[in-house]
Amino acid sequence: MKMVMATKNTHKIVEMRALLEGLDMEVLSEADVDLDIEVEETGETFEENSLIKAKSVMECTGLPAVADDSGLCVTALGGGPGVYSARYGGEGLTDKGRYELVLQNLKGQLDRSAKFVSVITACFPNGKVITARGECPGLITYTPRGDGDFGYDPIFLVPEKRKTFAEMTGEEKNAISHRGRAMAKFREELGEYLKEL
Ligand code: IMP
């Protein structure tokens, strides 16, 4: 079976292909099927946004489609930036600008609890929907730590590891991250569904 991944990010496609190895599922990029659409993420939850993306691509291509949506939820910011993680502070900011804004908005705040969330949704032309959610709880640091430069990694501390995401190797992070957890659940559920067909 073929499945289109709703993303312009080639890293996500490589990651999904590796994850689904061994299952009867070939992961195609939007370019592989000559698709070029901008889907507006108008949902208020990660579930809604990943469903909007997967459903749009499924409807445009007639093929099964998969999408993910993720972000950082900080308790003292009312769960924000949440689904707005990529756009926090406006379009003009860099990743560094965005995590500095989180630190600034948490100034004087003792509750540093937070979690990363990732939701993966697959939509099939027959109406079947598979959704998998992964979470990773942690704490927001007072200052950035580590060399990893993706998103909010330098300010997200995993207390049991005594490291921020930015101080971990890719392997260390994948083993406990929201995305790693969602991916593992997704593979399991997709495998079960493919057996039923
Ligand atoms: P999207 O799911 O590709 O829309 O990404 C959402 C945003 O959440 C990213 O642009 C990052 O700012 C943030 N984010 C999601 N996962 C991570 C992570 O593992 N580390 C750091 N930031 C992340």
mmCIF file with all atom_site columns, C-alpha atoms and ligand atoms in Angstrom:
data_model
loop_
_atom_site.group_PDB
_atom_site.id
_atom_site.type_symbol
_atom_site.label_atom_id
_atom_site.label_alt_id
_atom_site.label_comp_id
_atom_site.label_asym_id
_atom_site.label_entity_id
_atom_site.label_seq_id
_atom_site.pdbx_PDB_ins_code
_atom_site.Cartn_x
_atom_site.Cartn_y
_atom_site.Cartn_z
_atom_site.occupancy
_atom_site.B_iso_or_equiv
_atom_site.pdbx_formal_charge
_atom_site.auth_seq_id
_atom_site.auth_comp_id
_atom_site.auth_asym_id
_atom_site.auth_atom_id
_atom_site.pdbx_PDB_model_num
ATOM   1   C CA  . MET A 1 1   ? 0.000   0.000  0.000  1.00 0.00 ? 1   MET A CA  1
ATOM   2   C CA  . LYS A 1 2   ? 1.132   3.575  -0.665 1.00 0.00 ? 2   LYS A CA  1
ATOM   3   C CA  . MET A 1 3   ? 0.665   6.451  1.758  1.00 0.00 ? 3   MET A CA  1
ATOM   4   C CA  . VAL A 1 4   ? 1.434   10.158 1.197  1.00 0.00 ? 4   VAL A CA  1
ATOM   5   C CA  . MET A 1 5   ? 3.002   12.127 4.031  1.00 0.00 ? 5   MET A CA  1
ATOM   6   C CA  . ALA A 1 6   ? 1.478   15.591 4.352  1.00 0.00 ? 6   ALA A CA  1
ATOM   7   C CA  . THR A 1 7   ? 4.616   17.679 4.895  1.00 0.00 ? 7   THR A CA  1
ATOM   8   C CA  . LYS A 1 8   ? 7.196   19.744 3.011  1.00 0.00 ? 8   LYS A CA  1
ATOM   9   C CA  . ASN A 1 9   ? 9.848   18.560 5.493  1.00 0.00 ? 9   ASN A CA  1
ATOM   10  C CA  . THR A 1 10  ? 11.978  15.815 3.903  1.00 0.00 ? 10  THR A CA  1
ATOM   11  C CA  . HIS A 1 11  ? 13.433  14.880 7.309  1.00 0.00 ? 11  HIS A CA  1
ATOM   12  C CA  . LYS A 1 12  ? 9.953   13.867 8.503  1.00 0.00 ? 12  LYS A CA  1
ATOM   13  C CA  . ILE A 1 13  ? 9.504   11.623 5.446  1.00 0.00 ? 13  ILE A CA  1
ATOM   14  C CA  . VAL A 1 14  ? 12.848  9.886  5.977  1.00 0.00 ? 14  VAL A CA  1
ATOM   15  C CA  . GLU A 1 15  ? 11.922  9.379  9.643  1.00 0.00 ? 15  GLU A CA  1
ATOM   16  C CA  . MET A 1 16  ? 8.471   7.954  8.775  1.00 0.00 ? 16  MET A CA  1
ATOM   17  C CA  . ARG A 1 17  ? 9.951   5.585  6.145  1.00 0.00 ? 17  ARG A CA  1
ATOM   18  C CA  . ALA A 1 18  ? 12.427  4.235  8.684  1.00 0.00 ? 18  ALA A CA  1
ATOM   19  C CA  . LEU A 1 19  ? 9.693   3.818  11.278 1.00 0.00 ? 19  LEU A CA  1
ATOM   20  C CA  . LEU A 1 20  ? 7.374   1.880  8.991  1.00 0.00 ? 20  LEU A CA  1
ATOM   21  C CA  . GLU A 1 21  ? 10.088  -0.432 7.652  1.00 0.00 ? 21  GLU A CA  1
ATOM   22  C CA  . GLY A 1 22  ? 8.867   -4.027 7.606  1.00 0.00 ? 22  GLY A CA  1
ATOM   23  C CA  . LEU A 1 23  ? 5.203   -3.034 7.154  1.00 0.00 ? 23  LEU A CA  1
ATOM   24  C CA  . ASP A 1 24  ? 3.542   -3.245 3.746  1.00 0.00 ? 24  ASP A CA  1
ATOM   25  C CA  . MET A 1 25  ? 3.490   0.550  3.423  1.00 0.00 ? 25  MET A CA  1
ATOM   26  C CA  . GLU A 1 26  ? 5.434   2.731  1.011  1.00 0.00 ? 26  GLU A CA  1
ATOM   27  C CA  . VAL A 1 27  ? 5.668   6.354  2.221  1.00 0.00 ? 27  VAL A CA  1
ATOM   28  C CA  . LEU A 1 28  ? 5.515   8.932  -0.592 1.00 0.00 ? 28  LEU A CA  1
ATOM   29  C CA  . SER A 1 29  ? 6.278   12.638 -0.373 1.00 0.00 ? 29  SER A CA  1
ATOM   30  C CA  . GLU A 1 30  ? 3.922   15.317 -1.718 1.00 0.00 ? 30  GLU A CA  1
ATOM   31  C CA  . ALA A 1 31  ? 6.456   15.846 -4.543 1.00 0.00 ? 31  ALA A CA  1
ATOM   32  C CA  . ASP A 1 32  ? 6.285   12.124 -5.448 1.00 0.00 ? 32  ASP A CA  1
ATOM   33  C CA  . VAL A 1 33  ? 2.598   12.600 -6.294 1.00 0.00 ? 33  VAL A CA  1
ATOM   34  C CA  . ASP A 1 34  ? 3.024   16.107 -7.804 1.00 0.00 ? 34  ASP A CA  1
ATOM   35  C CA  . LEU A 1 35  ? 1.094   17.717 -4.998 1.00 0.00 ? 35  LEU A CA  1
ATOM   36  C CA  . ASP A 1 36  ? 1.727   21.288 -3.922 1.00 0.00 ? 36  ASP A CA  1
ATOM   37  C CA  . ILE A 1 37  ? -0.845  22.530 -1.446 1.00 0.00 ? 37  ILE A CA  1
ATOM   38  C CA  . GLU A 1 38  ? -0.739  24.815 1.577  1.00 0.00 ? 38  GLU A CA  1
ATOM   39  C CA  . VAL A 1 39  ? -3.075  23.520 4.254  1.00 0.00 ? 39  VAL A CA  1
ATOM   40  C CA  . GLU A 1 40  ? -4.112  26.067 6.883  1.00 0.00 ? 40  GLU A CA  1
ATOM   41  C CA  . GLU A 1 41  ? -3.786  24.683 10.393 1.00 0.00 ? 41  GLU A CA  1
ATOM   42  C CA  . THR A 1 42  ? -7.023  26.099 11.762 1.00 0.00 ? 42  THR A CA  1
ATOM   43  C CA  . GLY A 1 43  ? -7.571  23.511 14.509 1.00 0.00 ? 43  GLY A CA  1
ATOM   44  C CA  . GLU A 1 44  ? -7.367  24.195 18.241 1.00 0.00 ? 44  GLU A CA  1
ATOM   45  C CA  . THR A 1 45  ? -5.841  20.826 19.112 1.00 0.00 ? 45  THR A CA  1
ATOM   46  C CA  . PHE A 1 46  ? -2.962  18.725 17.782 1.00 0.00 ? 46  PHE A CA  1
ATOM   47  C CA  . GLU A 1 47  ? -5.531  16.056 16.858 1.00 0.00 ? 47  GLU A CA  1
ATOM   48  C CA  . GLU A 1 48  ? -7.575  18.526 14.806 1.00 0.00 ? 48  GLU A CA  1
ATOM   49  C CA  . ASN A 1 49  ? -4.558  19.935 12.971 1.00 0.00 ? 49  ASN A CA  1
ATOM   50  C CA  . SER A 1 50  ? -3.020  16.568 12.076 1.00 0.00 ? 50  SER A CA  1
ATOM   51  C CA  . LEU A 1 51  ? -6.448  15.378 10.891 1.00 0.00 ? 51  LEU A CA  1
ATOM   52  C CA  . ILE A 1 52  ? -6.973  18.535 8.773  1.00 0.00 ? 52  ILE A CA  1
ATOM   53  C CA  . LYS A 1 53  ? -3.578  17.999 7.080  1.00 0.00 ? 53  LYS A CA  1
ATOM   54  C CA  . ALA A 1 54  ? -3.949  14.253 6.481  1.00 0.00 ? 54  ALA A CA  1
ATOM   55  C CA  . LYS A 1 55  ? -7.560  14.557 5.273  1.00 0.00 ? 55  LYS A CA  1
ATOM   56  C CA  . SER A 1 56  ? -6.747  17.348 2.785  1.00 0.00 ? 56  SER A CA  1
ATOM   57  C CA  . VAL A 1 57  ? -3.923  15.342 1.227  1.00 0.00 ? 57  VAL A CA  1
ATOM   58  C CA  . MET A 1 58  ? -6.032  12.165 1.166  1.00 0.00 ? 58  MET A CA  1
ATOM   59  C CA  . GLU A 1 59  ? -8.867  14.029 -0.583 1.00 0.00 ? 59  GLU A CA  1
ATOM   60  C CA  . CYS A 1 60  ? -6.508  15.656 -3.129 1.00 0.00 ? 60  CYS A CA  1
ATOM   61  C CA  . THR A 1 61  ? -4.675  12.439 -4.036 1.00 0.00 ? 61  THR A CA  1
ATOM   62  C CA  . GLY A 1 62  ? -7.228  9.688  -3.397 1.00 0.00 ? 62  GLY A CA  1
ATOM   63  C CA  . LEU A 1 63  ? -4.443  7.870  -1.529 1.00 0.00 ? 63  LEU A CA  1
ATOM   64  C CA  . PRO A 1 64  ? -4.080  7.137  2.196  1.00 0.00 ? 64  PRO A CA  1
ATOM   65  C CA  . ALA A 1 65  ? -2.297  10.083 3.843  1.00 0.00 ? 65  ALA A CA  1
ATOM   66  C CA  . VAL A 1 66  ? -0.502  10.677 7.122  1.00 0.00 ? 66  VAL A CA  1
ATOM   67  C CA  . ALA A 1 67  ? 0.355   13.906 8.963  1.00 0.00 ? 67  ALA A CA  1
ATOM   68  C CA  . ASP A 1 68  ? 1.782   14.911 12.296 1.00 0.00 ? 68  ASP A CA  1
ATOM   69  C CA  . ASP A 1 69  ? 1.388   17.937 14.502 1.00 0.00 ? 69  ASP A CA  1
ATOM   70  C CA  . SER A 1 70  ? 3.413   18.750 17.568 1.00 0.00 ? 70  SER A CA  1
ATOM   71  C CA  . GLY A 1 71  ? 4.272   21.452 20.037 1.00 0.00 ? 71  GLY A CA  1
ATOM   72  C CA  . LEU A 1 72  ? 5.250   22.540 23.524 1.00 0.00 ? 72  LEU A CA  1
ATOM   73  C CA  . CYS A 1 73  ? 2.579   23.016 26.228 1.00 0.00 ? 73  CYS A CA  1
ATOM   74  C CA  . VAL A 1 74  ? 3.628   25.043 29.281 1.00 0.00 ? 74  VAL A CA  1
ATOM   75  C CA  . THR A 1 75  ? 1.344   24.870 32.328 1.00 0.00 ? 75  THR A CA  1
ATOM   76  C CA  . ALA A 1 76  ? 1.979   28.448 33.507 1.00 0.00 ? 76  ALA A CA  1
ATOM   77  C CA  . LEU A 1 77  ? 1.230   29.717 29.980 1.00 0.00 ? 77  LEU A CA  1
ATOM   78  C CA  . GLY A 1 78  ? -2.201  28.069 30.023 1.00 0.00 ? 78  GLY A CA  1
ATOM   79  C CA  . GLY A 1 79  ? -0.942  25.204 27.858 1.00 0.00 ? 79  GLY A CA  1
ATOM   80  C CA  . GLY A 1 80  ? 0.682   27.563 25.339 1.00 0.00 ? 80  GLY A CA  1
ATOM   81  C CA  . PRO A 1 81  ? 2.323   27.921 22.952 1.00 0.00 ? 81  PRO A CA  1
ATOM   82  C CA  . GLY A 1 82  ? 0.651   24.557 22.152 1.00 0.00 ? 82  GLY A CA  1
ATOM   83  C CA  . VAL A 1 83  ? -0.629  24.353 18.582 1.00 0.00 ? 83  VAL A CA  1
ATOM   84  C CA  . TYR A 1 84  ? 0.920   27.785 17.988 1.00 0.00 ? 84  TYR A CA  1
ATOM   85  C CA  . SER A 1 85  ? 4.462   26.577 18.833 1.00 0.00 ? 85  SER A CA  1
ATOM   86  C CA  . ALA A 1 86  ? 5.834   27.130 15.326 1.00 0.00 ? 86  ALA A CA  1
ATOM   87  C CA  . ARG A 1 87  ? 4.323   30.642 15.172 1.00 0.00 ? 87  ARG A CA  1
ATOM   88  C CA  . TYR A 1 88  ? 4.757   31.806 18.793 1.00 0.00 ? 88  TYR A CA  1
ATOM   89  C CA  . GLY A 1 89  ? 5.548   35.548 18.907 1.00 0.00 ? 89  GLY A CA  1
ATOM   90  C CA  . GLY A 1 90  ? 4.717   36.006 15.216 1.00 0.00 ? 90  GLY A CA  1
ATOM   91  C CA  . GLU A 1 91  ? 6.164   34.843 11.917 1.00 0.00 ? 91  GLU A CA  1
ATOM   92  C CA  . GLY A 1 92  ? 9.329   36.996 12.146 1.00 0.00 ? 92  GLY A CA  1
ATOM   93  C CA  . LEU A 1 93  ? 10.935  35.150 15.070 1.00 0.00 ? 93  LEU A CA  1
ATOM   94  C CA  . THR A 1 94  ? 13.667  32.483 14.859 1.00 0.00 ? 94  THR A CA  1
ATOM   95  C CA  . ASP A 1 95  ? 13.594  29.312 16.997 1.00 0.00 ? 95  ASP A CA  1
ATOM   96  C CA  . LYS A 1 96  ? 15.928  31.113 19.437 1.00 0.00 ? 96  LYS A CA  1
ATOM   97  C CA  . GLY A 1 97  ? 13.629  34.153 19.537 1.00 0.00 ? 97  GLY A CA  1
ATOM   98  C CA  . ARG A 1 98  ? 10.692  31.887 20.308 1.00 0.00 ? 98  ARG A CA  1
ATOM   99  C CA  . TYR A 1 99  ? 12.319  30.045 23.208 1.00 0.00 ? 99  TYR A CA  1
ATOM   100 C CA  . GLU A 1 100 ? 13.661  33.338 24.599 1.00 0.00 ? 100 GLU A CA  1
ATOM   101 C CA  . LEU A 1 101 ? 10.085  34.648 24.546 1.00 0.00 ? 101 LEU A CA  1
ATOM   102 C CA  . VAL A 1 102 ? 8.914   31.600 26.533 1.00 0.00 ? 102 VAL A CA  1
ATOM   103 C CA  . LEU A 1 103 ? 11.656  32.263 29.125 1.00 0.00 ? 103 LEU A CA  1
ATOM   104 C CA  . GLN A 1 104 ? 10.692  35.933 29.292 1.00 0.00 ? 104 GLN A CA  1
ATOM   105 C CA  . ASN A 1 105 ? 6.999   35.120 29.716 1.00 0.00 ? 105 ASN A CA  1
ATOM   106 C CA  . LEU A 1 106 ? 7.908   32.746 32.560 1.00 0.00 ? 106 LEU A CA  1
ATOM   107 C CA  . LYS A 1 107 ? 10.041  35.324 34.435 1.00 0.00 ? 107 LYS A CA  1
ATOM   108 C CA  . GLY A 1 108 ? 9.386   35.019 38.170 1.00 0.00 ? 108 GLY A CA  1
ATOM   109 C CA  . GLN A 1 109 ? 7.227   31.945 37.608 1.00 0.00 ? 109 GLN A CA  1
ATOM   110 C CA  . LEU A 1 110 ? 8.064   28.987 39.850 1.00 0.00 ? 110 LEU A CA  1
ATOM   111 C CA  . ASP A 1 111 ? 5.805   26.471 38.120 1.00 0.00 ? 111 ASP A CA  1
ATOM   112 C CA  . ARG A 1 112 ? 8.088   25.343 35.284 1.00 0.00 ? 112 ARG A CA  1
ATOM   113 C CA  . SER A 1 113 ? 6.122   22.232 34.330 1.00 0.00 ? 113 SER A CA  1
ATOM   114 C CA  . ALA A 1 114 ? 5.565   21.553 30.641 1.00 0.00 ? 114 ALA A CA  1
ATOM   115 C CA  . LYS A 1 115 ? 5.157   18.772 28.121 1.00 0.00 ? 115 LYS A CA  1
ATOM   116 C CA  . PHE A 1 116 ? 5.873   18.159 24.478 1.00 0.00 ? 116 PHE A CA  1
ATOM   117 C CA  . VAL A 1 117 ? 3.005   16.595 22.514 1.00 0.00 ? 117 VAL A CA  1
ATOM   118 C CA  . SER A 1 118 ? 3.006   14.870 19.141 1.00 0.00 ? 118 SER A CA  1
ATOM   119 C CA  . VAL A 1 119 ? -0.040  13.517 17.314 1.00 0.00 ? 119 VAL A CA  1
ATOM   120 C CA  . ILE A 1 120 ? 0.133   11.430 14.154 1.00 0.00 ? 120 ILE A CA  1
ATOM   121 C CA  . THR A 1 121 ? -3.024  10.883 12.108 1.00 0.00 ? 121 THR A CA  1
ATOM   122 C CA  . ALA A 1 122 ? -3.556  8.683  9.058  1.00 0.00 ? 122 ALA A CA  1
ATOM   123 C CA  . CYS A 1 123 ? -6.677  8.938  6.880  1.00 0.00 ? 123 CYS A CA  1
ATOM   124 C CA  . PHE A 1 124 ? -7.762  6.247  4.437  1.00 0.00 ? 124 PHE A CA  1
ATOM   125 C CA  . PRO A 1 125 ? -10.125 6.721  1.464  1.00 0.00 ? 125 PRO A CA  1
ATOM   126 C CA  . ASN A 1 126 ? -12.524 4.172  3.044  1.00 0.00 ? 126 ASN A CA  1
ATOM   127 C CA  . GLY A 1 127 ? -13.054 6.515  6.017  1.00 0.00 ? 127 GLY A CA  1
ATOM   128 C CA  . LYS A 1 128 ? -10.719 4.729  8.444  1.00 0.00 ? 128 LYS A CA  1
ATOM   129 C CA  . VAL A 1 129 ? -8.718  7.094  10.682 1.00 0.00 ? 129 VAL A CA  1
ATOM   130 C CA  . ILE A 1 130 ? -5.775  6.082  12.882 1.00 0.00 ? 130 ILE A CA  1
ATOM   131 C CA  . THR A 1 131 ? -4.539  8.539  15.529 1.00 0.00 ? 131 THR A CA  1
ATOM   132 C CA  . ALA A 1 132 ? -1.576  8.131  17.882 1.00 0.00 ? 132 ALA A CA  1
ATOM   133 C CA  . ARG A 1 133 ? -0.558  10.628 20.603 1.00 0.00 ? 133 ARG A CA  1
ATOM   134 C CA  . GLY A 1 134 ? 2.780   10.750 22.385 1.00 0.00 ? 134 GLY A CA  1
ATOM   135 C CA  . GLU A 1 135 ? 3.712   13.023 25.281 1.00 0.00 ? 135 GLU A CA  1
ATOM   136 C CA  . CYS A 1 136 ? 6.962   13.773 27.087 1.00 0.00 ? 136 CYS A CA  1
ATOM   137 C CA  . PRO A 1 137 ? 6.701   15.611 30.428 1.00 0.00 ? 137 PRO A CA  1
ATOM   138 C CA  . GLY A 1 138 ? 9.468   17.947 31.558 1.00 0.00 ? 138 GLY A CA  1
ATOM   139 C CA  . LEU A 1 139 ? 10.419  21.327 33.003 1.00 0.00 ? 139 LEU A CA  1
ATOM   140 C CA  . ILE A 1 140 ? 11.287  24.657 31.421 1.00 0.00 ? 140 ILE A CA  1
ATOM   141 C CA  . THR A 1 141 ? 14.825  25.712 32.398 1.00 0.00 ? 141 THR A CA  1
ATOM   142 C CA  . TYR A 1 142 ? 15.762  29.240 33.508 1.00 0.00 ? 142 TYR A CA  1
ATOM   143 C CA  . THR A 1 143 ? 18.488  29.519 30.848 1.00 0.00 ? 143 THR A CA  1
ATOM   144 C CA  . PRO A 1 144 ? 19.067  27.599 27.596 1.00 0.00 ? 144 PRO A CA  1
ATOM   145 C CA  . ARG A 1 145 ? 21.371  24.553 27.699 1.00 0.00 ? 145 ARG A CA  1
ATOM   146 C CA  . GLY A 1 146 ? 22.935  22.373 24.980 1.00 0.00 ? 146 GLY A CA  1
ATOM   147 C CA  . ASP A 1 147 ? 23.995  22.517 21.342 1.00 0.00 ? 147 ASP A CA  1
ATOM   148 C CA  . GLY A 1 148 ? 20.951  20.995 19.683 1.00 0.00 ? 148 GLY A CA  1
ATOM   149 C CA  . ASP A 1 149 ? 19.289  23.874 17.911 1.00 0.00 ? 149 ASP A CA  1
ATOM   150 C CA  . PHE A 1 150 ? 15.831  22.584 17.037 1.00 0.00 ? 150 PHE A CA  1
ATOM   151 C CA  . GLY A 1 151 ? 12.807  24.502 18.292 1.00 0.00 ? 151 GLY A CA  1
ATOM   152 C CA  . TYR A 1 152 ? 12.450  24.637 22.062 1.00 0.00 ? 152 TYR A CA  1
ATOM   153 C CA  . ASP A 1 153 ? 15.011  21.853 22.728 1.00 0.00 ? 153 ASP A CA  1
ATOM   154 C CA  . PRO A 1 154 ? 17.492  24.066 24.696 1.00 0.00 ? 154 PRO A CA  1
ATOM   155 C CA  . ILE A 1 155 ? 14.901  25.046 27.344 1.00 0.00 ? 155 ILE A CA  1
ATOM   156 C CA  . PHE A 1 156 ? 13.169  21.661 27.794 1.00 0.00 ? 156 PHE A CA  1
ATOM   157 C CA  . LEU A 1 157 ? 14.636  19.652 30.660 1.00 0.00 ? 157 LEU A CA  1
ATOM   158 C CA  . VAL A 1 158 ? 13.851  15.978 31.228 1.00 0.00 ? 158 VAL A CA  1
ATOM   159 C CA  . PRO A 1 159 ? 14.452  15.684 34.990 1.00 0.00 ? 159 PRO A CA  1
ATOM   160 C CA  . GLU A 1 160 ? 15.173  11.904 35.080 1.00 0.00 ? 160 GLU A CA  1
ATOM   161 C CA  . LYS A 1 161 ? 17.923  12.394 32.489 1.00 0.00 ? 161 LYS A CA  1
ATOM   162 C CA  . ARG A 1 162 ? 19.139  15.688 33.985 1.00 0.00 ? 162 ARG A CA  1
ATOM   163 C CA  . LYS A 1 163 ? 19.488  16.906 30.419 1.00 0.00 ? 163 LYS A CA  1
ATOM   164 C CA  . THR A 1 164 ? 17.626  19.202 28.088 1.00 0.00 ? 164 THR A CA  1
ATOM   165 C CA  . PHE A 1 165 ? 16.547  17.782 24.721 1.00 0.00 ? 165 PHE A CA  1
ATOM   166 C CA  . ALA A 1 166 ? 19.359  19.886 23.216 1.00 0.00 ? 166 ALA A CA  1
ATOM   167 C CA  . GLU A 1 167 ? 21.942  18.063 25.371 1.00 0.00 ? 167 GLU A CA  1
ATOM   168 C CA  . MET A 1 168 ? 20.825  14.602 24.205 1.00 0.00 ? 168 MET A CA  1
ATOM   169 C CA  . THR A 1 169 ? 21.961  12.612 21.187 1.00 0.00 ? 169 THR A CA  1
ATOM   170 C CA  . GLY A 1 170 ? 19.285  11.986 18.575 1.00 0.00 ? 170 GLY A CA  1
ATOM   171 C CA  . GLU A 1 171 ? 18.991  8.401  19.771 1.00 0.00 ? 171 GLU A CA  1
ATOM   172 C CA  . GLU A 1 172 ? 18.610  9.408  23.424 1.00 0.00 ? 172 GLU A CA  1
ATOM   173 C CA  . LYS A 1 173 ? 15.926  11.929 22.532 1.00 0.00 ? 173 LYS A CA  1
ATOM   174 C CA  . ASN A 1 174 ? 13.988  9.568  20.222 1.00 0.00 ? 174 ASN A CA  1
ATOM   175 C CA  . ALA A 1 175 ? 13.788  6.916  22.953 1.00 0.00 ? 175 ALA A CA  1
ATOM   176 C CA  . ILE A 1 176 ? 11.777  9.192  25.256 1.00 0.00 ? 176 ILE A CA  1
ATOM   177 C CA  . SER A 1 177 ? 10.440  12.008 23.113 1.00 0.00 ? 177 SER A CA  1
ATOM   178 C CA  . HIS A 1 178 ? 6.814   12.782 22.375 1.00 0.00 ? 178 HIS A CA  1
ATOM   179 C CA  . ARG A 1 179 ? 7.492   12.044 18.694 1.00 0.00 ? 179 ARG A CA  1
ATOM   180 C CA  . GLY A 1 180 ? 9.263   8.732  19.419 1.00 0.00 ? 180 GLY A CA  1
ATOM   181 C CA  . ARG A 1 181 ? 6.327   7.647  21.597 1.00 0.00 ? 181 ARG A CA  1
ATOM   182 C CA  . ALA A 1 182 ? 3.665   8.694  19.080 1.00 0.00 ? 182 ALA A CA  1
ATOM   183 C CA  . MET A 1 183 ? 5.593   6.966  16.273 1.00 0.00 ? 183 MET A CA  1
ATOM   184 C CA  . ALA A 1 184 ? 5.852   3.685  18.185 1.00 0.00 ? 184 ALA A CA  1
ATOM   185 C CA  . LYS A 1 185 ? 2.094   3.696  18.906 1.00 0.00 ? 185 LYS A CA  1
ATOM   186 C CA  . PHE A 1 186 ? 1.320   4.632  15.318 1.00 0.00 ? 186 PHE A CA  1
ATOM   187 C CA  . ARG A 1 187 ? 3.392   1.761  13.922 1.00 0.00 ? 187 ARG A CA  1
ATOM   188 C CA  . GLU A 1 188 ? 1.610   -0.669 16.215 1.00 0.00 ? 188 GLU A CA  1
ATOM   189 C CA  . GLU A 1 189 ? -1.893  0.538  15.277 1.00 0.00 ? 189 GLU A CA  1
ATOM   190 C CA  . LEU A 1 190 ? -1.135  0.720  11.572 1.00 0.00 ? 190 LEU A CA  1
ATOM   191 C CA  . GLY A 1 191 ? 0.324   -2.807 11.681 1.00 0.00 ? 191 GLY A CA  1
ATOM   192 C CA  . GLU A 1 192 ? -2.887  -4.090 13.322 1.00 0.00 ? 192 GLU A CA  1
ATOM   193 C CA  . TYR A 1 193 ? -5.055  -2.360 10.721 1.00 0.00 ? 193 TYR A CA  1
ATOM   194 C CA  . LEU A 1 194 ? -3.029  -3.698 7.775  1.00 0.00 ? 194 LEU A CA  1
ATOM   195 C CA  . LYS A 1 195 ? -3.489  -7.234 9.154  1.00 0.00 ? 195 LYS A CA  1
ATOM   196 C CA  . GLU A 1 196 ? -7.299  -6.746 9.097  1.00 0.00 ? 196 GLU A CA  1
ATOM   197 C CA  . LEU A 1 197 ? -7.334  -5.805 5.389  1.00 0.00 ? 197 LEU A CA  1
HETATM 198 P P1  . IMP B 2 .   ? 5.133   21.019 13.536 1.00 0.00 ? 1   IMP B P1  1
HETATM 199 O O1  . IMP B 2 .   ? 4.530   19.867 14.234 1.00 0.00 ? 1   IMP B O1  1
HETATM 200 O O2  . IMP B 2 .   ? 6.099   20.612 12.464 1.00 0.00 ? 1   IMP B O2  1
HETATM 201 O O3  . IMP B 2 .   ? 4.084   22.013 13.101 1.00 0.00 ? 1   IMP B O3  1
HETATM 202 O O4  . IMP B 2 .   ? 6.056   21.772 14.581 1.00 0.00 ? 1   IMP B O4  1
HETATM 203 C C1  . IMP B 2 .   ? 5.577   22.460 15.669 1.00 0.00 ? 1   IMP B C1  1
HETATM 204 C C2  . IMP B 2 .   ? 6.635   23.256 16.402 1.00 0.00 ? 1   IMP B C2  1
HETATM 205 O O5  . IMP B 2 .   ? 6.739   22.709 17.713 1.00 0.00 ? 1   IMP B O5  1
HETATM 206 C C3  . IMP B 2 .   ? 8.044   23.219 15.836 1.00 0.00 ? 1   IMP B C3  1
HETATM 207 O O6  . IMP B 2 .   ? 8.269   24.240 14.907 1.00 0.00 ? 1   IMP B O6  1
HETATM 208 C C4  . IMP B 2 .   ? 8.889   23.442 17.087 1.00 0.00 ? 1   IMP B C4  1
HETATM 209 O O7  . IMP B 2 .   ? 8.960   24.803 17.380 1.00 0.00 ? 1   IMP B O7  1
HETATM 210 C C5  . IMP B 2 .   ? 8.052   22.769 18.169 1.00 0.00 ? 1   IMP B C5  1
HETATM 211 N N1  . IMP B 2 .   ? 8.541   21.398 18.402 1.00 0.00 ? 1   IMP B N1  1
HETATM 212 C C6  . IMP B 2 .   ? 7.892   20.241 18.100 1.00 0.00 ? 1   IMP B C6  1
HETATM 213 N N2  . IMP B 2 .   ? 8.626   19.171 18.470 1.00 0.00 ? 1   IMP B N2  1
HETATM 214 C C7  . IMP B 2 .   ? 9.766   19.669 19.003 1.00 0.00 ? 1   IMP B C7  1
HETATM 215 C C8  . IMP B 2 .   ? 10.926  19.055 19.570 1.00 0.00 ? 1   IMP B C8  1
HETATM 216 O O8  . IMP B 2 .   ? 11.108  17.829 19.621 1.00 0.00 ? 1   IMP B O8  1
HETATM 217 N N3  . IMP B 2 .   ? 11.862  19.911 20.029 1.00 0.00 ? 1   IMP B N3  1
HETATM 218 C C9  . IMP B 2 .   ? 11.745  21.257 19.982 1.00 0.00 ? 1   IMP B C9  1
HETATM 219 N N4  . IMP B 2 .   ? 10.703  21.877 19.458 1.00 0.00 ? 1   IMP B N4  1
HETATM 220 C C10 . IMP B 2 .   ? 9.699   21.084 18.974 1.00 0.00 ? 1   IMP B C10 1
#
